[in-house]
Amino acid sequence: MAQPAADVLIIATLTGFAKMHAIQAAHFTAIGAFSEVVLGYFERDRKDYTKIPLREQVEVLSLIGDIATDRRAPKVHAHVVVGRADGAAHGGHLLEGRVWPTLELILSDVPQRLRRRTDPESGLALIDPAA
């Protein structure tokens, strides 16, 4: 279990952690809170994410993701559901989130190597089961 420090950007921190520890395949889950978060919704026609910024304190109700290699570098892929103060929930691809005050994250190494390859149809870097 890891507990990232308050006020860090979680995707950047996880990517740096994976590089530092040569992690090629992992799965993680987390709960906690963000002081701000940017969600992404993949627009199929544009083959790109629409950014959905929430510049307010939110609870991390569920965060799940993986780490795989993309061009020999670790790539973090995560989805999140966050709750606002009024109880409304918002979810999507986690582009970035600023931890505050805490994020309880459990990261498990995966014994197989996971590699991403760019899918020509979607333009996304997807896990290649044949790699």
mmCIF file of C-alpha atoms in Angstrom:
data_model
loop_
_atom_site.group_PDB
_atom_site.id
_atom_site.type_symbol
_atom_site.label_atom_id
_atom_site.label_comp_id
_atom_site.label_asym_id
_atom_site.label_seq_id
_atom_site.Cartn_x
_atom_site.Cartn_y
_atom_site.Cartn_z
ATOM 1 C CA MET A 1 0.000 0.000 0.000
ATOM 2 C CA ALA A 2 1.239 3.469 -0.843
ATOM 3 C CA GLN A 3 0.036 6.790 0.455
ATOM 4 C CA PRO A 4 1.123 9.589 -1.872
ATOM 5 C CA ALA A 5 1.878 12.901 -0.166
ATOM 6 C CA ALA A 6 -0.747 15.622 -0.144
ATOM 7 C CA ASP A 7 -0.683 18.103 -3.026
ATOM 8 C CA VAL A 8 1.002 15.784 -5.565
ATOM 9 C CA LEU A 9 -0.310 15.081 -9.054
ATOM 10 C CA ILE A 10 -1.186 11.389 -8.958
ATOM 11 C CA ILE A 11 -0.667 10.384 -12.611
ATOM 12 C CA ALA A 12 2.732 12.095 -12.745
ATOM 13 C CA THR A 13 3.663 10.577 -9.363
ATOM 14 C CA LEU A 14 2.614 7.046 -10.375
ATOM 15 C CA THR A 15 4.491 7.346 -13.674
ATOM 16 C CA GLY A 16 7.640 8.485 -11.849
ATOM 17 C CA PHE A 17 7.276 5.681 -9.291
ATOM 18 C CA ALA A 18 6.925 3.088 -12.073
ATOM 19 C CA LYS A 19 10.042 4.433 -13.829
ATOM 20 C CA MET A 20 12.064 4.493 -10.599
ATOM 21 C CA HIS A 21 11.138 0.899 -9.730
ATOM 22 C CA ALA A 22 11.199 -0.478 -13.320
ATOM 23 C CA ILE A 23 7.549 -1.563 -13.091
ATOM 24 C CA GLN A 24 6.403 -3.036 -16.399
ATOM 25 C CA ALA A 25 2.998 -4.332 -15.333
ATOM 26 C CA ALA A 26 0.814 -3.475 -12.353
ATOM 27 C CA HIS A 27 -2.775 -3.004 -11.249
ATOM 28 C CA PHE A 28 -3.926 -0.451 -8.673
ATOM 29 C CA THR A 29 -6.977 0.755 -6.788
ATOM 30 C CA ALA A 30 -7.419 3.758 -4.539
ATOM 31 C CA ILE A 31 -9.794 5.820 -2.424
ATOM 32 C CA GLY A 32 -9.238 9.236 -0.903
ATOM 33 C CA ALA A 33 -9.678 12.791 -2.136
ATOM 34 C CA PHE A 34 -8.504 15.335 -4.699
ATOM 35 C CA SER A 35 -8.437 19.119 -4.390
ATOM 36 C CA GLU A 36 -8.944 19.235 -8.152
ATOM 37 C CA VAL A 37 -9.225 16.679 -10.921
ATOM 38 C CA VAL A 38 -9.358 16.515 -14.715
ATOM 39 C CA LEU A 39 -11.538 13.752 -16.122
ATOM 40 C CA GLY A 40 -11.525 12.695 -19.743
ATOM 41 C CA TYR A 41 -14.292 11.466 -22.010
ATOM 42 C CA PHE A 42 -13.095 9.786 -25.209
ATOM 43 C CA GLU A 43 -14.769 11.237 -28.284
ATOM 44 C CA ARG A 44 -14.826 8.433 -30.828
ATOM 45 C CA ASP A 45 -15.220 10.649 -33.891
ATOM 46 C CA ARG A 46 -12.383 12.986 -32.879
ATOM 47 C CA LYS A 47 -10.203 10.159 -31.496
ATOM 48 C CA ASP A 48 -9.338 12.395 -28.565
ATOM 49 C CA TYR A 49 -10.382 13.122 -24.996
ATOM 50 C CA THR A 50 -12.658 15.968 -24.011
ATOM 51 C CA LYS A 51 -11.266 17.377 -20.769
ATOM 52 C CA ILE A 52 -13.683 17.781 -17.869
ATOM 53 C CA PRO A 53 -11.992 19.844 -15.141
ATOM 54 C CA LEU A 54 -13.456 19.870 -11.632
ATOM 55 C CA ARG A 55 -11.675 22.644 -9.727
ATOM 56 C CA GLU A 56 -13.042 21.783 -6.299
ATOM 57 C CA GLN A 57 -12.527 19.335 -3.460
ATOM 58 C CA VAL A 58 -13.926 15.893 -4.363
ATOM 59 C CA GLU A 59 -13.938 12.465 -2.745
ATOM 60 C CA VAL A 60 -12.319 9.651 -4.732
ATOM 61 C CA LEU A 61 -15.093 7.057 -4.544
ATOM 62 C CA SER A 62 -13.334 4.573 -6.799
ATOM 63 C CA LEU A 63 -10.075 4.706 -8.726
ATOM 64 C CA ILE A 64 -8.878 1.713 -10.699
ATOM 65 C CA GLY A 65 -6.124 1.372 -13.243
ATOM 66 C CA ASP A 66 -3.078 -0.348 -14.620
ATOM 67 C CA ILE A 67 0.498 0.305 -15.596
ATOM 68 C CA ALA A 68 1.833 -1.149 -18.839
ATOM 69 C CA THR A 69 4.750 -0.256 -21.080
ATOM 70 C CA ASP A 70 4.325 1.916 -24.149
ATOM 71 C CA ARG A 71 7.479 2.307 -26.235
ATOM 72 C CA ARG A 72 9.458 0.870 -23.297
ATOM 73 C CA ALA A 73 8.225 3.522 -20.853
ATOM 74 C CA PRO A 74 5.566 2.969 -18.179
ATOM 75 C CA LYS A 75 2.121 4.250 -19.092
ATOM 76 C CA VAL A 76 -0.538 4.754 -16.408
ATOM 77 C CA HIS A 77 -4.158 4.200 -17.437
ATOM 78 C CA ALA A 78 -6.838 4.933 -14.855
ATOM 79 C CA HIS A 79 -10.552 5.524 -14.515
ATOM 80 C CA VAL A 80 -12.120 7.283 -11.557
ATOM 81 C CA VAL A 81 -15.465 8.122 -10.002
ATOM 82 C CA VAL A 82 -15.439 11.195 -7.775
ATOM 83 C CA GLY A 83 -18.144 12.641 -5.547
ATOM 84 C CA ARG A 84 -18.921 16.327 -5.134
ATOM 85 C CA ALA A 85 -20.096 17.971 -1.899
ATOM 86 C CA ASP A 86 -23.736 17.737 -3.044
ATOM 87 C CA GLY A 87 -23.408 13.982 -3.614
ATOM 88 C CA ALA A 88 -23.258 14.176 -7.406
ATOM 89 C CA ALA A 89 -20.874 11.655 -8.935
ATOM 90 C CA HIS A 90 -18.678 12.244 -11.977
ATOM 91 C CA GLY A 91 -16.494 9.697 -13.676
ATOM 92 C CA GLY A 92 -14.262 9.000 -16.597
ATOM 93 C CA HIS A 93 -10.661 8.596 -17.636
ATOM 94 C CA LEU A 94 -8.351 10.136 -15.020
ATOM 95 C CA LEU A 95 -6.155 12.621 -16.864
ATOM 96 C CA GLU A 96 -4.772 14.094 -13.612
ATOM 97 C CA GLY A 97 -5.739 14.673 -9.999
ATOM 98 C CA ARG A 98 -4.151 16.657 -7.183
ATOM 99 C CA VAL A 99 -4.155 14.605 -3.957
ATOM 100 C CA TRP A 100 -5.541 16.325 -0.860
ATOM 101 C CA PRO A 101 -5.511 15.391 1.955
ATOM 102 C CA THR A 102 -4.806 11.730 1.193
ATOM 103 C CA LEU A 103 -5.088 8.920 -1.314
ATOM 104 C CA GLU A 104 -4.878 5.318 -0.092
ATOM 105 C CA LEU A 105 -3.503 3.419 -3.063
ATOM 106 C CA ILE A 106 -2.848 -0.313 -3.337
ATOM 107 C CA LEU A 107 -0.530 -1.261 -6.207
ATOM 108 C CA SER A 108 0.070 -4.898 -7.150
ATOM 109 C CA ASP A 109 2.728 -6.093 -9.562
ATOM 110 C CA VAL A 110 1.446 -8.297 -12.364
ATOM 111 C CA PRO A 111 3.724 -11.250 -13.211
ATOM 112 C CA GLN A 112 3.156 -10.958 -16.974
ATOM 113 C CA ARG A 113 4.601 -8.123 -18.977
ATOM 114 C CA LEU A 114 1.939 -5.767 -20.310
ATOM 115 C CA ARG A 115 2.647 -3.745 -23.443
ATOM 116 C CA ARG A 116 0.587 -1.119 -25.176
ATOM 117 C CA ARG A 117 0.368 -0.682 -28.916
ATOM 118 C CA THR A 118 -1.393 2.099 -30.778
ATOM 119 C CA ASP A 119 -4.659 0.880 -32.260
ATOM 120 C CA PRO A 120 -4.976 2.399 -35.753
ATOM 121 C CA GLU A 121 -8.778 2.502 -35.638
ATOM 122 C CA SER A 122 -9.151 4.383 -32.337
ATOM 123 C CA GLY A 123 -5.731 5.994 -32.044
ATOM 124 C CA LEU A 124 -5.521 4.732 -28.457
ATOM 125 C CA ALA A 125 -2.561 2.923 -26.890
ATOM 126 C CA LEU A 126 -4.270 -0.368 -25.957
ATOM 127 C CA ILE A 127 -2.863 -3.389 -24.147
ATOM 128 C CA ASP A 128 -1.717 -5.924 -26.727
ATOM 129 C CA PRO A 129 -2.452 -9.444 -25.412
ATOM 130 C CA ALA A 130 -0.048 -10.928 -27.980
ATOM 131 C CA ALA A 131 2.929 -8.883 -26.751
#
